[in-house]
mmCIF file of C-alpha atoms and ligand atoms in Angstrom:
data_model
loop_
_atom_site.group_PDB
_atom_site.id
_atom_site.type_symbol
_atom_site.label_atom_id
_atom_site.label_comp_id
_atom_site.label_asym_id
_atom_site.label_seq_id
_atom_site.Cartn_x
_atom_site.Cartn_y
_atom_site.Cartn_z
ATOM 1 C CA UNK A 1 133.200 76.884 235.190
ATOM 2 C CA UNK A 2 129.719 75.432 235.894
ATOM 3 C CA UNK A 3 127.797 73.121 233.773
ATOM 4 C CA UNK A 4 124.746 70.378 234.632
ATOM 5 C CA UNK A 5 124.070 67.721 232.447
ATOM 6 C CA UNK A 6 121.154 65.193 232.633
ATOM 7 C CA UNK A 7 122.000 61.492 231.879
ATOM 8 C CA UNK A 8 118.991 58.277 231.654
ATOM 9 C CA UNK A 9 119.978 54.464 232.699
ATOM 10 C CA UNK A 10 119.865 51.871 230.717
ATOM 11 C CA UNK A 11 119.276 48.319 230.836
ATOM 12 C CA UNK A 12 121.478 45.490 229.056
ATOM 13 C CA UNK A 13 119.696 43.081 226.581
ATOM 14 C CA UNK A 14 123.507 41.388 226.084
ATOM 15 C CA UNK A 15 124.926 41.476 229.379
ATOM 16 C CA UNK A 16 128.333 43.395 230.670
ATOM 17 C CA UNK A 17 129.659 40.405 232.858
ATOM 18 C CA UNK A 18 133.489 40.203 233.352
ATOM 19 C CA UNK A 19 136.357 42.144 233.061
ATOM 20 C CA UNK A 20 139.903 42.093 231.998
ATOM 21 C CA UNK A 21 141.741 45.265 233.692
ATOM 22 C CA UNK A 22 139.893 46.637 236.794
ATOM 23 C CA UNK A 23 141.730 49.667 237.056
ATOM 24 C CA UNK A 24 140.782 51.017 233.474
ATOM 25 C CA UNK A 25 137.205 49.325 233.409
ATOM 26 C CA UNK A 26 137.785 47.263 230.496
ATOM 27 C CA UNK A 27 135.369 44.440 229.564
ATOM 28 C CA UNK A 28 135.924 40.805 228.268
ATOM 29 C CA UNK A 29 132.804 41.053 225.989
ATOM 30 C CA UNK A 30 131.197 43.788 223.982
ATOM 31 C CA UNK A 31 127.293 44.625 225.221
ATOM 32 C CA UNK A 32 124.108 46.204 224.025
ATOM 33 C CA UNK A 33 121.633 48.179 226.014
ATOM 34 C CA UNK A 34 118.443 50.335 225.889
ATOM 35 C CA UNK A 35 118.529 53.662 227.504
ATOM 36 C CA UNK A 36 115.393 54.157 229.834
ATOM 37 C CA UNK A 37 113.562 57.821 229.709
ATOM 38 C CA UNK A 38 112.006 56.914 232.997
ATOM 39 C CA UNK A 39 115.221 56.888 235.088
ATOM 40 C CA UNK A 40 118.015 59.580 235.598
ATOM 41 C CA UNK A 41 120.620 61.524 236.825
ATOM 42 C CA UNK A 42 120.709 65.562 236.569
ATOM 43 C CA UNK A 43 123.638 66.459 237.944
ATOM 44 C CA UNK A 44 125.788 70.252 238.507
ATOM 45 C CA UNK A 45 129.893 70.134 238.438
ATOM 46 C CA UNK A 46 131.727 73.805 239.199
ATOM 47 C CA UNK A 47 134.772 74.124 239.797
ATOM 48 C CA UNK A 48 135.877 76.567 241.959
ATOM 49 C CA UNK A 49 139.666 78.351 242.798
ATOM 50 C CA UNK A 50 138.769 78.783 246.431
ATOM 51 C CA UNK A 51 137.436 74.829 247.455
ATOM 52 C CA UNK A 52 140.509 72.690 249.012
ATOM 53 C CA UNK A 53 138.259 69.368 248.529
ATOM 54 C CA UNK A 54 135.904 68.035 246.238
ATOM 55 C CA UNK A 55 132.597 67.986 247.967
ATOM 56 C CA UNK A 56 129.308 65.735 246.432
ATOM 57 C CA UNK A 57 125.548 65.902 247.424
ATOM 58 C CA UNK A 58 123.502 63.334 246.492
ATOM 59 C CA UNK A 59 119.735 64.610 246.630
ATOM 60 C CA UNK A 60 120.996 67.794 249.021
ATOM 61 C CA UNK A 61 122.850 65.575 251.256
ATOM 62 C CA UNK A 62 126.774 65.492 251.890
ATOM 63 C CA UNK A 63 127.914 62.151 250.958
ATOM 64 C CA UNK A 64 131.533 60.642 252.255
ATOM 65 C CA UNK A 65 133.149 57.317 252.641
ATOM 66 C CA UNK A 66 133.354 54.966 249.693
ATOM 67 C CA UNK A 67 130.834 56.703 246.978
ATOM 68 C CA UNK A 68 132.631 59.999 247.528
ATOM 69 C CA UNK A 69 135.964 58.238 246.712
ATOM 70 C CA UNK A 70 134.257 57.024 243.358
ATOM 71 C CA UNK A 71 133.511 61.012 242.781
ATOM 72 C CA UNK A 72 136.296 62.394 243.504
ATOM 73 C CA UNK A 73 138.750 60.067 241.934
ATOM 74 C CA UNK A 74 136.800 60.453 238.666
ATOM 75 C CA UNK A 75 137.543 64.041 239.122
ATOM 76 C CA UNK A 76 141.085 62.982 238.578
ATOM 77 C CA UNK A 77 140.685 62.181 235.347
ATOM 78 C CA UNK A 78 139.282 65.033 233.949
ATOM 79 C CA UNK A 79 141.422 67.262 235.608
ATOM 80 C CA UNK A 80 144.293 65.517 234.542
ATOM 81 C CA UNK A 81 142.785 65.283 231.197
ATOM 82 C CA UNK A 82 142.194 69.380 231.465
ATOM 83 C CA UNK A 83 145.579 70.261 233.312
ATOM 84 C CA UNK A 84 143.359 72.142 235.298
ATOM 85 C CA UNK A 85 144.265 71.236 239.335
ATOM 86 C CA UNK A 86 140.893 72.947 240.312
ATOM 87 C CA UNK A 87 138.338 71.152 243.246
ATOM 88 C CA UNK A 88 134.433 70.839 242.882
ATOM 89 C CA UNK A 89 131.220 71.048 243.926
ATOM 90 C CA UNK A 90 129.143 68.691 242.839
ATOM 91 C CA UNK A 91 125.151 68.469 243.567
ATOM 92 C CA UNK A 92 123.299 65.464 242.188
ATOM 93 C CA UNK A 93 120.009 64.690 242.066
ATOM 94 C CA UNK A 94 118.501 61.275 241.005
ATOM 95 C CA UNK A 95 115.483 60.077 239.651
ATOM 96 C CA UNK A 96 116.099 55.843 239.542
ATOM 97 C CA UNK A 97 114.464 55.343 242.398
ATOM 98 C CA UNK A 98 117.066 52.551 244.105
ATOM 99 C CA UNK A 99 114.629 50.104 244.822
ATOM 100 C CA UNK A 100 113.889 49.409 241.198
ATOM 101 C CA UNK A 101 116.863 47.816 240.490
ATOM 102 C CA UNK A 102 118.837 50.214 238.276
ATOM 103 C CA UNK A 103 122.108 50.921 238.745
ATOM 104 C CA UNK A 104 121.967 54.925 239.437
ATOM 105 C CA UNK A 105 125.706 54.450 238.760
ATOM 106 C CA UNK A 106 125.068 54.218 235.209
ATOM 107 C CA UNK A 107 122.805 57.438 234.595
ATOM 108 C CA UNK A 108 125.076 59.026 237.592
ATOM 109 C CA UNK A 109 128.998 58.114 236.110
ATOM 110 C CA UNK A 110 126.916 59.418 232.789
ATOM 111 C CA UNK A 111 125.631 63.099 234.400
ATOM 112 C CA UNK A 112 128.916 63.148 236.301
ATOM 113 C CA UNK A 113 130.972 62.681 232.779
ATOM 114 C CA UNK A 114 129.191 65.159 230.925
ATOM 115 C CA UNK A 115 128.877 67.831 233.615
ATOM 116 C CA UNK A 116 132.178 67.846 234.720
ATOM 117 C CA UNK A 117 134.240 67.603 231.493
ATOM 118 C CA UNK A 118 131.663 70.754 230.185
ATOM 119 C CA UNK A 119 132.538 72.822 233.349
ATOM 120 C CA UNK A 120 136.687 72.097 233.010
ATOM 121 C CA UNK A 121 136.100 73.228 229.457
ATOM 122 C CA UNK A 122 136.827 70.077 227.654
ATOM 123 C CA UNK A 123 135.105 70.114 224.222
ATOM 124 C CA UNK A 124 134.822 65.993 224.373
ATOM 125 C CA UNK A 125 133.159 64.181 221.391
ATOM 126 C CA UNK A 126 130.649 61.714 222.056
ATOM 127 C CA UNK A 127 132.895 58.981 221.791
ATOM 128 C CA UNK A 128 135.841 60.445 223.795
ATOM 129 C CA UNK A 129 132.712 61.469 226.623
ATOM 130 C CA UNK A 130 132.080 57.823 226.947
ATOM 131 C CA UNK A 131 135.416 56.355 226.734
ATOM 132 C CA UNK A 132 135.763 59.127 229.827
ATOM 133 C CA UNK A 133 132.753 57.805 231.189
ATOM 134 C CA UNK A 134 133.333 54.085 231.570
ATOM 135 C CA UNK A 135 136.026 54.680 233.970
ATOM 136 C CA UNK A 136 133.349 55.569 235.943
ATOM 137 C CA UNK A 137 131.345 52.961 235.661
ATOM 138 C CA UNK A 138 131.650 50.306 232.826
ATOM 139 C CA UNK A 139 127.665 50.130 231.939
ATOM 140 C CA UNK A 140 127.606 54.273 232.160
ATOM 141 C CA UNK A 141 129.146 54.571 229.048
ATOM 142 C CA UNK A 142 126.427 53.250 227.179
ATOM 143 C CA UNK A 143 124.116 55.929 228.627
ATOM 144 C CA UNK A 144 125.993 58.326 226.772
ATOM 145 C CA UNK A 145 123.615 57.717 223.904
ATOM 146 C CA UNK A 146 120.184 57.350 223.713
ATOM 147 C CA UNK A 147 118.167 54.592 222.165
ATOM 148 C CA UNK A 148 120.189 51.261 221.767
ATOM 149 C CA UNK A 149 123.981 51.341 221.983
ATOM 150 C CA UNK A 150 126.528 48.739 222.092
ATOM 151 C CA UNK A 151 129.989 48.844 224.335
ATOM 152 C CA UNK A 152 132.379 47.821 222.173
ATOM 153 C CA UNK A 153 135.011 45.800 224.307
ATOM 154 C CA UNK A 154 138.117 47.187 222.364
ATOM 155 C CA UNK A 155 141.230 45.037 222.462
ATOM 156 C CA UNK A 156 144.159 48.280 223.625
ATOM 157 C CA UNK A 157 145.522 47.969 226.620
ATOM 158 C CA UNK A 158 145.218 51.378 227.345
ATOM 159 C CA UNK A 159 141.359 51.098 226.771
ATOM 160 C CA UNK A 160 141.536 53.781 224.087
ATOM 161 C CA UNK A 161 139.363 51.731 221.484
ATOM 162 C CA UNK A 162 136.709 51.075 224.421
ATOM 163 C CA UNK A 163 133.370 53.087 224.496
ATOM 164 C CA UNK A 164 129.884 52.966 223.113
ATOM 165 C CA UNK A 165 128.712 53.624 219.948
ATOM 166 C CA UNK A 166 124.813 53.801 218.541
ATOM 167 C CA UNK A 167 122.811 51.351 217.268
ATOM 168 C CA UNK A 168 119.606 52.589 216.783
ATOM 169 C CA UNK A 169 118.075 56.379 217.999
ATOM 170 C CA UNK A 170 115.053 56.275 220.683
ATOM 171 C CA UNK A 171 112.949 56.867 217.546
ATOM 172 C CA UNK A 172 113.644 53.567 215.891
ATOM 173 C CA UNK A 173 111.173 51.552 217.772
ATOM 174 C CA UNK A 174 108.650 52.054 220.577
ATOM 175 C CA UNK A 175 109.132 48.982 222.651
ATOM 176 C CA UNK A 176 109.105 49.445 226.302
ATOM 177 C CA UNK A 177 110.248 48.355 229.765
ATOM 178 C CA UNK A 178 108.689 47.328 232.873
ATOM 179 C CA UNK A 179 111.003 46.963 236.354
ATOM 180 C CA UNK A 180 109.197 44.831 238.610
ATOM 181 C CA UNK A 181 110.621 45.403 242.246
ATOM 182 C CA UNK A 182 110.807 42.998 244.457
ATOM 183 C CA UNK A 183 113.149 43.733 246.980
ATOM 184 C CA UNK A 184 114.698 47.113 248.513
ATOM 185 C CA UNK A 185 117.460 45.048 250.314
ATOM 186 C CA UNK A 186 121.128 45.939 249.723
ATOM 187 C CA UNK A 187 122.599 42.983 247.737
ATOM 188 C CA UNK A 188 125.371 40.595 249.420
ATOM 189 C CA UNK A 189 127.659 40.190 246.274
ATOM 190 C CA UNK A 190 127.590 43.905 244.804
ATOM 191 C CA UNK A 191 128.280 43.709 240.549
ATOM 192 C CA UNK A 192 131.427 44.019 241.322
ATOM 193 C CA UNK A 193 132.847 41.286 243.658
ATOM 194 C CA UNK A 194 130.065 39.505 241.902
ATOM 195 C CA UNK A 195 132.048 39.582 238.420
ATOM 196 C CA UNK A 196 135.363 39.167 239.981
ATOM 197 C CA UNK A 197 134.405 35.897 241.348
ATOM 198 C CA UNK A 198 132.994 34.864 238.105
ATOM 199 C CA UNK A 199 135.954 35.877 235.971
ATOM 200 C CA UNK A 200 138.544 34.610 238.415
ATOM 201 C CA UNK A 201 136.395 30.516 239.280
ATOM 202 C CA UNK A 202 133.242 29.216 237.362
ATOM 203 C CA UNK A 203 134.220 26.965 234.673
ATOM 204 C CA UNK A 204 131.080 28.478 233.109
ATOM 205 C CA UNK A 205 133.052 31.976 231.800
ATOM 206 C CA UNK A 206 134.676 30.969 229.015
ATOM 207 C CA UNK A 207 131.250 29.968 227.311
ATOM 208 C CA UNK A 208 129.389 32.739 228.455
ATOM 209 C CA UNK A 209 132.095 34.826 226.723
ATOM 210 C CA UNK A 210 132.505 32.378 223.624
ATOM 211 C CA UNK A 211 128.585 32.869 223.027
ATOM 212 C CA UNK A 212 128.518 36.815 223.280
ATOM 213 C CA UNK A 213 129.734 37.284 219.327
ATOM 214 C CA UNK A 214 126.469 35.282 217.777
ATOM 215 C CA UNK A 215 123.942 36.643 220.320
ATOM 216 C CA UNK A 216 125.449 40.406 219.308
ATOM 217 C CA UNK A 217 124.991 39.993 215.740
ATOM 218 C CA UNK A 218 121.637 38.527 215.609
ATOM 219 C CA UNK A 219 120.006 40.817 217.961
ATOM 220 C CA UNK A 220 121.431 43.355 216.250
ATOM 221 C CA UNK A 221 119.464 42.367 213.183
ATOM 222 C CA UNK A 222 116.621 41.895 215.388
ATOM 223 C CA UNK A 223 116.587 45.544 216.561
ATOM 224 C CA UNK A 224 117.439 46.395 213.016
ATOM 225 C CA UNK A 225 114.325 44.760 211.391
ATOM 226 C CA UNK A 226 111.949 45.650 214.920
ATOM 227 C CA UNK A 227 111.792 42.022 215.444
ATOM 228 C CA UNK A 228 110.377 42.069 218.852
ATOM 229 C CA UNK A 229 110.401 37.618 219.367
ATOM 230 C CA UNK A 230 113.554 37.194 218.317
ATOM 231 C CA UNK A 231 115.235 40.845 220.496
ATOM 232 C CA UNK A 232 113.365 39.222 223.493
ATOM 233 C CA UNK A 233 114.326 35.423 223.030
ATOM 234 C CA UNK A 234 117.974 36.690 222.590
ATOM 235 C CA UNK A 235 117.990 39.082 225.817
ATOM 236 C CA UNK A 236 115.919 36.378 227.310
ATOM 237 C CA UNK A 237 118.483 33.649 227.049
ATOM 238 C CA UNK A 238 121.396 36.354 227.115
ATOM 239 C CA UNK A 239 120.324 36.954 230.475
ATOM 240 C CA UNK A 240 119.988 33.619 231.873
ATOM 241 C CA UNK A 241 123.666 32.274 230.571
ATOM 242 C CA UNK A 242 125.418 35.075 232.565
ATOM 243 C CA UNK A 243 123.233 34.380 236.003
ATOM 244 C CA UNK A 244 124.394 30.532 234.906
ATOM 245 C CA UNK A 245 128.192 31.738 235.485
ATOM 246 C CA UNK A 246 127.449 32.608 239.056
ATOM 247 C CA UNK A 247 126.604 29.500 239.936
ATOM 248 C CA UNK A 248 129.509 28.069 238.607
ATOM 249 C CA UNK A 249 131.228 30.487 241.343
ATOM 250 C CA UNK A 250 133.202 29.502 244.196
ATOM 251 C CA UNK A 251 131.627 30.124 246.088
ATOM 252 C CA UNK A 252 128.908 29.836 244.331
ATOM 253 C CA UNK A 253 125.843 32.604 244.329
ATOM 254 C CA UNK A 254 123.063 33.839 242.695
ATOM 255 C CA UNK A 255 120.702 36.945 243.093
ATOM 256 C CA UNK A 256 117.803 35.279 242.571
ATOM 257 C CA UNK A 257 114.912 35.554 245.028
ATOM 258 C CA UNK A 258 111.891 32.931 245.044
ATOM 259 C CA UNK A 259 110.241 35.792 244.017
ATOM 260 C CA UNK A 260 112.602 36.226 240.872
ATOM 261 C CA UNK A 261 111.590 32.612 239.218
ATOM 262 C CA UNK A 262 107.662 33.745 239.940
ATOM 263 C CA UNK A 263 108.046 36.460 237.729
ATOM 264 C CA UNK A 264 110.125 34.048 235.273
ATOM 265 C CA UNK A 265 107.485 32.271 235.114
ATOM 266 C CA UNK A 266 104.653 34.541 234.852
ATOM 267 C CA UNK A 267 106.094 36.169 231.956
ATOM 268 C CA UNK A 268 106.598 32.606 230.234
ATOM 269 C CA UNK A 269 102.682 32.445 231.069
ATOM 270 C CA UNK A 270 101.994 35.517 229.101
ATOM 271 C CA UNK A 271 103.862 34.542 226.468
ATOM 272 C CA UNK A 272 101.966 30.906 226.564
ATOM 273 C CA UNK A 273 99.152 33.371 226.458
ATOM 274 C CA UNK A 274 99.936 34.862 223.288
ATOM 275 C CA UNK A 275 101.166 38.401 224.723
ATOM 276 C CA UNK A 276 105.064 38.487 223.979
ATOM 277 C CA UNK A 277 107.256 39.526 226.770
ATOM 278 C CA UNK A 278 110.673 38.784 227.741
ATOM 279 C CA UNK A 279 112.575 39.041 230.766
ATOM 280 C CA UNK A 280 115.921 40.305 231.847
ATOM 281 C CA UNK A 281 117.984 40.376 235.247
ATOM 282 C CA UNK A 282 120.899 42.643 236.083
ATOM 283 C CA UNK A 283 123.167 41.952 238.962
ATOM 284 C CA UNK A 284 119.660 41.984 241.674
ATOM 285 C CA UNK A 285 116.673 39.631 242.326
ATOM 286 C CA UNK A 286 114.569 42.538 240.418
ATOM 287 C CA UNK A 287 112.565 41.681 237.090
ATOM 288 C CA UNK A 288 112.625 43.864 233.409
ATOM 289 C CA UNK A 289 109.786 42.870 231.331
ATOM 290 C CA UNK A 290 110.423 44.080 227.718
ATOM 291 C CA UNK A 291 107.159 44.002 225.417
ATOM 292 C CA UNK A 292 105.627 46.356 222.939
ATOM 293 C CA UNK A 293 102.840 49.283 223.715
ATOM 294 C CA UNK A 294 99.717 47.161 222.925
ATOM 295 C CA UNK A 295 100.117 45.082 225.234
ATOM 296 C CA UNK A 296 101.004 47.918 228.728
ATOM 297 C CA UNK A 297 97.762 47.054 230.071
ATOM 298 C CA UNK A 298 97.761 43.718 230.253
ATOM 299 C CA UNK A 299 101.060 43.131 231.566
ATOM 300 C CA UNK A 300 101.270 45.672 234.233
ATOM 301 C CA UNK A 301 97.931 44.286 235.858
ATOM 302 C CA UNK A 302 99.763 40.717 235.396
ATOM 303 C CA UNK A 303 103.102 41.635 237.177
ATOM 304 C CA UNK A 304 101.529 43.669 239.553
ATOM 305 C CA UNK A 305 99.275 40.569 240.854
ATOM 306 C CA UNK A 306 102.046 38.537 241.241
ATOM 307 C CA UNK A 307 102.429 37.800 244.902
ATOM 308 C CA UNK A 308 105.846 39.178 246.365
ATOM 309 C CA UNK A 309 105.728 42.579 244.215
ATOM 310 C CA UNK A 310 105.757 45.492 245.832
ATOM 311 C CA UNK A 311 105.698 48.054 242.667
ATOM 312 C CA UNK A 312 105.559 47.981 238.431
ATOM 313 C CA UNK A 313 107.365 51.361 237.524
ATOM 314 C CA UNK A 314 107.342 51.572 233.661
ATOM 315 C CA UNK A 315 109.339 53.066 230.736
ATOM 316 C CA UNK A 316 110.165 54.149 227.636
ATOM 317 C CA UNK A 317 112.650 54.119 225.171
ATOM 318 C CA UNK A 318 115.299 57.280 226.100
ATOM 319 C CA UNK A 319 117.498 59.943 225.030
ATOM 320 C CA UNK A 320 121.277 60.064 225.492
ATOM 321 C CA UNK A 321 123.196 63.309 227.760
ATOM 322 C CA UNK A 322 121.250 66.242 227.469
ATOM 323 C CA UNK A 323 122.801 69.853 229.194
ATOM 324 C CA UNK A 324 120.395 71.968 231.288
ATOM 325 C CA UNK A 325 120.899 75.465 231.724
ATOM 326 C CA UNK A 326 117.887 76.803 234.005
ATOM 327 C CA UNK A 327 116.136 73.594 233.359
ATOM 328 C CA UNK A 328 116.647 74.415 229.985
ATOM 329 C CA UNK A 329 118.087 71.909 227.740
ATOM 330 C CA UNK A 330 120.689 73.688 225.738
HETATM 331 C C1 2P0 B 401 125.113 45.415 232.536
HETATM 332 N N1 2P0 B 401 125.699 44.924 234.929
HETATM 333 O O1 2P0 B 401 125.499 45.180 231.383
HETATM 334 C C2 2P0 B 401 125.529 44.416 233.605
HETATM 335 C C3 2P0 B 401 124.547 43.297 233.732
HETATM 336 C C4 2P0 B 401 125.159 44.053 235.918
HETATM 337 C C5 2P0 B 401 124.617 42.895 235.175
HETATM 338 O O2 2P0 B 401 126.929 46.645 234.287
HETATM 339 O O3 2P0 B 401 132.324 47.774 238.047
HETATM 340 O O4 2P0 B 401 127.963 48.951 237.848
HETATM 341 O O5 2P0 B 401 131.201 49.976 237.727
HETATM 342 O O6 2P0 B 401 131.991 48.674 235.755
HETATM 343 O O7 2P0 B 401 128.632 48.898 235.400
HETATM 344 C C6 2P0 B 401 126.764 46.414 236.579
HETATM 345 O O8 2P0 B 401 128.074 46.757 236.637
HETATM 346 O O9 2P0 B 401 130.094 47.812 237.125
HETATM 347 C C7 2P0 B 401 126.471 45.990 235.207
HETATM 348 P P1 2P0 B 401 131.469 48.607 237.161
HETATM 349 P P2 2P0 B 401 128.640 48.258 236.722
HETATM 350 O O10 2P0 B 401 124.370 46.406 232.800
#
């Protein structure tokens, strides 16, 4: 009852910002992401009739408290899903190095998914693996699939008609990503508490939710027709209406570093420049530069000049789960 699976981030070019049931993970607006090769998960589930307790190492060491709790009550669900009341050992490893600015808990509620439904013998289809998965983590269960994939928001109450589906496979189009890091600090207002607040007091929600539908279709078409201006003016401005909401908060907030806006505006510079780039900020003060392969030189050495960065860690397009079976895929 073993199984490891291998799961990639991704990053949002139409945010994930808001939700309307906690418990069950379910968004207020559909979102579309690229899954990243250079960041992932692998991560080994087996369950075992002797444990009494889960148990989880992250990176060979024992982890408790809160992120434990996350584990272990996703184990929940697939053993209730299984009717199997079997503990396990779990042994992740990650390669999103935490400084970048990914959430690991995408690629990680991803591996975790995969792995442990395999191992409990659940024969899950892609679509019932990330419905599984985004009660996890909402933005995991677009890392089900590699490429571009879009959460679909569903409108159930019981979150049935949630999940991902693909948009385009990683072979579609070569375009690539480029996570400036700026800061290793822990954030104050984790995604989280950062949402709630949003959802629950800035005036500014209901348009960032009214504007999701036409900034879905047409990048959509974008992607469709490898139209790199309009994908990045879309994620672009995507990106700045939901840091907008937050300061509409009350309190109000913002992730932003003075070290954010430089790299704002440095990629505006580039594009004044003729090389087009685009920018996009998840729920952190760090920086993704989308642009296309000609042009990796030039912005790398142009980020990586920018006062206040401390690393340029570059990627690729990437595939969805994969399962490993002495580093084998299988
Ligand atoms: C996203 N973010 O679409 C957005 C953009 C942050 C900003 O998904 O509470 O860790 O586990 O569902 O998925 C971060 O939120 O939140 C996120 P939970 P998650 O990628």
């Amino acid at each position: 009852m073993k199984a490891t699976a291998k799961a990639h981030t991704n990053i949002a070019l139409i945010k994930y910002w808001g939700k309307r049931n906690e418990a069950l993970i379910l968004p207020t607006n559909n979102s579309l992401s690229i899954t990243l090769d250079g960041f992932y998960t692998t991560t080994s589930v087996e369950f075992k009739e002797e444990l009494l307790n889960d148990r989880f190492l992250l990176n060979d060491t024992v982890v408790e408290g809160e992120q434990f709790q996350r584990v272990t009550q996703f184990l929940d669900l697939v053993r209730s899903l299984s009717g199997k009341e079997l503990f396990a050992e779990v042994a992740s490893v990650n390669a999103v190095p935490t400084a970048a600015g990914f959430a690991s808990s995408a690629s990680g509620f991803a591996a975790l998914a995969a792995a442990s439904s395999k191992a409990i013998g659940l024969n899950l289809t892609d679509t019932e693996l990330s419905r599984l998965t985004r009660q996890g983590s909402g933005s995991a269960c677009r890392s089900v699939f590699g490429g571009f994939a879009e959460w679909q928001k569903g409108e159930a109450e019981d979150g049935s008609d949630s999940y991902a589906v693909p948009i385009a496979p990683m072979e579609h189009w070569d375009i690539r990503v480029a996570a400036v890091v700026l800061s290793s600090k822990m954030k104050k207002v984790s995604s989280r508490a950062g949402m709630r607040r949003t959802v629950e007091t800035s005036p500014f929600f209901k348009g960032w939710v009214d504007s999701i539908h036409q900034d879905l279709e047409a990048i959509k078409e974008g992607i469709h027709n490898k139209d790199f201006e309009k994908v990045g003016e879309i994620a672009e401005a995507n990106c700045l209406k939901m840091h907008a909401t937050t300061l509409g908060a009350i309190p109000p907030f913002t992730y932003w570093l003075d070290t954010t806006l430089s790299v704002m505006q440095t990629v505006q510079q580039l594009r004044d420049s003729g090389v087009p780039a685009y920018f996009t900020i998840d729920a952190g003060p760090n920086v993704k530069v989308l642009y296309l392969p000609e042009h990796e030189e030039k912005v790398q050495e142009t980020l990586r000049n920018i006062p206040g960065v401390s690393d340029v860690k570059l990627s690729r397009v990437g595939r969805g789960i994969s399962y490993l079976e002495d580093d084998k895929v299988v």
